[in-house]
Tab-separated table of C-alpha atoms in Angstrom:
chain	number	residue	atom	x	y	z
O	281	UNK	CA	-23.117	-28.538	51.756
O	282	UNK	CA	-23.011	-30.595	48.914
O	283	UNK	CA	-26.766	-32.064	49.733
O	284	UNK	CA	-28.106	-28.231	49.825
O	285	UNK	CA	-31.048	-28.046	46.880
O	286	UNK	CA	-30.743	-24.214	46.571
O	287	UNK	CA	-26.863	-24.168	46.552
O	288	UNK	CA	-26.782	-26.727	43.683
O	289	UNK	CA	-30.021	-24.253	41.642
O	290	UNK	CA	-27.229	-21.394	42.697
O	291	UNK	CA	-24.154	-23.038	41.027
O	292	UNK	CA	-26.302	-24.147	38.218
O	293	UNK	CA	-27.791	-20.793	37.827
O	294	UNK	CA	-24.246	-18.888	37.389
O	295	UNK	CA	-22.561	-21.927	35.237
O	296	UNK	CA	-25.313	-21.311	32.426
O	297	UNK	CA	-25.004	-18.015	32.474
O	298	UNK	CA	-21.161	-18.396	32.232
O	299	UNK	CA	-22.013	-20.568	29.322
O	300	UNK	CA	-20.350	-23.836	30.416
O	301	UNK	CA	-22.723	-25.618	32.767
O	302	UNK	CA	-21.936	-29.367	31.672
O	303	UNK	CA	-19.658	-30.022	34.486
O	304	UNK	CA	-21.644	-28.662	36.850
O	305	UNK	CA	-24.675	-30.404	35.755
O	306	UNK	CA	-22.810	-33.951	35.589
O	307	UNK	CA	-21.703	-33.180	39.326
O	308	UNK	CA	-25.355	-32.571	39.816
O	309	UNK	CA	-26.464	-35.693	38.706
O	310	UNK	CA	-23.614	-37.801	40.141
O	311	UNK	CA	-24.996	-36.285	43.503
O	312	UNK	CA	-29.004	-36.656	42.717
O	313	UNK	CA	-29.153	-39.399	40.146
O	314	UNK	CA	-32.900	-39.866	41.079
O	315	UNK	CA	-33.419	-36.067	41.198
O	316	UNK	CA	-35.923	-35.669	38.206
O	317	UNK	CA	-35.747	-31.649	38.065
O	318	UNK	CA	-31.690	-31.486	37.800
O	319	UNK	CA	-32.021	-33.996	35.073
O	320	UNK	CA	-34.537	-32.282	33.311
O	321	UNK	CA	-32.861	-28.454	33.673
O	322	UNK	CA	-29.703	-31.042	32.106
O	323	UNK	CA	-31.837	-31.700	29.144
O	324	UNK	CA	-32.813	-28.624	28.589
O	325	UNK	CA	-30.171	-26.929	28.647
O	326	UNK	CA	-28.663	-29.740	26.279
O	327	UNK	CA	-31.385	-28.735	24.081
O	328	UNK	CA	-30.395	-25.768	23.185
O	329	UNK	CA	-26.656	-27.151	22.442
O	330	UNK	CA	-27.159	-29.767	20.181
O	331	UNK	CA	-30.787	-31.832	19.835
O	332	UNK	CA	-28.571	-35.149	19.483
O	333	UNK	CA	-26.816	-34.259	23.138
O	334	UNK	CA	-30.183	-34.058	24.319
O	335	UNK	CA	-31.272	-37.179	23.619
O	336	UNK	CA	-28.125	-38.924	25.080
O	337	UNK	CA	-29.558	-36.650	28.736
O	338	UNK	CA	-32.628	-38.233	28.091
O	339	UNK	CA	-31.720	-41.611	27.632
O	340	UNK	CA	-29.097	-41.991	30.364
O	341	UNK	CA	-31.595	-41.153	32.974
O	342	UNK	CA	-35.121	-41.744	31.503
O	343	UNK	CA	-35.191	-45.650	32.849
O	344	UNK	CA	-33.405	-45.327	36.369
O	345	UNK	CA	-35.512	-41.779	37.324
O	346	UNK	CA	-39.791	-43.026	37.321
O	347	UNK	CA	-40.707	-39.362	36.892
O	348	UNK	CA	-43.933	-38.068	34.862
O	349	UNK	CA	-42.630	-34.438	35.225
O	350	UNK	CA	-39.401	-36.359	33.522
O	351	UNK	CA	-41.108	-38.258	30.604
O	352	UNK	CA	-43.326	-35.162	30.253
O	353	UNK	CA	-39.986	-33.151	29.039
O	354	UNK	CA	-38.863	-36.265	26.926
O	355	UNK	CA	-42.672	-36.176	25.122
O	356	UNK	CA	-42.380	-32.860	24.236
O	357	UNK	CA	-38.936	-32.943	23.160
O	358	UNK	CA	-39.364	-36.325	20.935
O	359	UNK	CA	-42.746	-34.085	19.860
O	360	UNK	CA	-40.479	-31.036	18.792
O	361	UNK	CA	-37.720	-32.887	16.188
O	362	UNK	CA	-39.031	-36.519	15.873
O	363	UNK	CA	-41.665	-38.312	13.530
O	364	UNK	CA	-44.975	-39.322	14.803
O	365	UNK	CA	-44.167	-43.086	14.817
O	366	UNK	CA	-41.048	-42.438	17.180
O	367	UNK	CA	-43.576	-40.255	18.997
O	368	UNK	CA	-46.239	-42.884	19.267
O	369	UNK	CA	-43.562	-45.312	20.708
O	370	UNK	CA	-42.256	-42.747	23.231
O	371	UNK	CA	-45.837	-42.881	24.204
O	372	UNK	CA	-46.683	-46.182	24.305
O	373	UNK	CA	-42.473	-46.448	26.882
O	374	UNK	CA	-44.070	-43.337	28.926
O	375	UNK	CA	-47.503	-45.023	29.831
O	376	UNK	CA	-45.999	-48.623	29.655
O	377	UNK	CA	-44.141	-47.399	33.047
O	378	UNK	CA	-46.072	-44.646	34.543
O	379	UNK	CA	-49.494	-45.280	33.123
O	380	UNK	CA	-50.913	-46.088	36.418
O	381	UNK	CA	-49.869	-42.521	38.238
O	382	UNK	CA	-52.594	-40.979	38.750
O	383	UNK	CA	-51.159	-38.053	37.568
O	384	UNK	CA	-50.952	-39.259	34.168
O	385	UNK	CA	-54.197	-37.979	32.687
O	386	UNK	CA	-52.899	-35.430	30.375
O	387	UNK	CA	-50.654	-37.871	29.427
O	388	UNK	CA	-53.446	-40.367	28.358
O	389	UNK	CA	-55.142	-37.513	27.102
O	390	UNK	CA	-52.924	-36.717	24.439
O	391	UNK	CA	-51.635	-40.429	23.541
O	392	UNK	CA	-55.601	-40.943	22.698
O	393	UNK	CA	-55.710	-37.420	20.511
O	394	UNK	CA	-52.668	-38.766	18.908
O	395	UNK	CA	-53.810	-42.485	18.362
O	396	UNK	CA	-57.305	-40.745	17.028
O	397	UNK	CA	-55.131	-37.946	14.482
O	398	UNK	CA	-53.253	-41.539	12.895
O	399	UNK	CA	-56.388	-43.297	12.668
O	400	UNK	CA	-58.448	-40.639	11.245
O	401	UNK	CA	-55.122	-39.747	8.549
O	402	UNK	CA	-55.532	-43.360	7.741
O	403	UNK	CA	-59.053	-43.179	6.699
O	404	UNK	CA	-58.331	-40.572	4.973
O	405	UNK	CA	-55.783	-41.563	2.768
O	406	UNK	CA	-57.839	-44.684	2.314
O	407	UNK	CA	-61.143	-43.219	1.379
O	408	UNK	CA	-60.875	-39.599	0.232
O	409	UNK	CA	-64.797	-39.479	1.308
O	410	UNK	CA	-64.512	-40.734	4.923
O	411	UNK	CA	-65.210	-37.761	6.169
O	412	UNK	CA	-68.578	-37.720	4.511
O	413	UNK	CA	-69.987	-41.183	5.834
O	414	UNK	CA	-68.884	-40.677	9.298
O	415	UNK	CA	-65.787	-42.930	9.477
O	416	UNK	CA	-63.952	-40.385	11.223
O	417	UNK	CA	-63.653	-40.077	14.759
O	418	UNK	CA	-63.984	-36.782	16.714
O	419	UNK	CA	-60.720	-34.731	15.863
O	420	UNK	CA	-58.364	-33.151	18.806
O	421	UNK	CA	-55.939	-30.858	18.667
O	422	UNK	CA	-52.965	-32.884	17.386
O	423	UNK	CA	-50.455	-33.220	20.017
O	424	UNK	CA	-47.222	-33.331	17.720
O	425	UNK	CA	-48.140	-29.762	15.849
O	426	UNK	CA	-49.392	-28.001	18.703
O	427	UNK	CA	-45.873	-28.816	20.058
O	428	UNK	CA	-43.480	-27.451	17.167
């Protein structure tokens, strides 16, 4: 049954461990374009191929599939091998569409501890003392690091 969930997690299952899953995964897709958790196993498993394959999972279905479990993946993989700046603007894409789930709180969350950690490394590297007079604001975790 080619619309059978557990079937396609079967076939998916045994074509990774054969160690060539890409067709399977592109029938998949063709079959559940809007399926968020097939496209994410896709980029995964991409991952761990090549980080550049990856990214061309990522962007073929990040803008038809409105998924926070999707753009979840994509943060932490743009957290794992990119710069903050390309972080900060996969942020800003993220929220700019699915800011208003209300699911999206952790995802706010750690946007604001990253927007803080570039502020507060900007007053730093403009006054060597702002930590002293109180120009800092509270410091979180930062996102990026915790994530490598």
């Amino acid at each position: 049954d080619p619309y059978d969930l557990a079937s396609w997690d079967a076939r998916i299952k045994e074509a990774v461990a054969a160690g060539e899953p890409q067709e399977v995964f592109e029938r998949v897709v063709k079959q559940f374009p809007f399926a968020a958790r097939f496209w994410i196993a896709y980029a995964d498993w991409a991952e761990q191929q090549d980080t550049a394959q990856a990214m061309a999972v990522f962007q073929r279905c990040l803008q038809q599939v409105p998924s926070l479990d999707l753009w979840t993946s994509y943060l932490g993989f743009c957290k794992r091998y990119y710069s903050v700046e390309e972080v900060l603007r996969a942020y800003q894409r993220a929220l700019d569409l699915l800011g208003m789930d209300p699911r999206a709180g952790l995802m706010w969350t750690e946007y604001l501890s990253l927007l803080k950690h570039i502020y507060n490394a900007q007053q730093k590297k403009d006054n060597p003392d702002a930590d002293v007079q109180g120009k800092l604001l509270a410091q979180d975790a930062n996102p990026v690091e915790a994530a490598r």
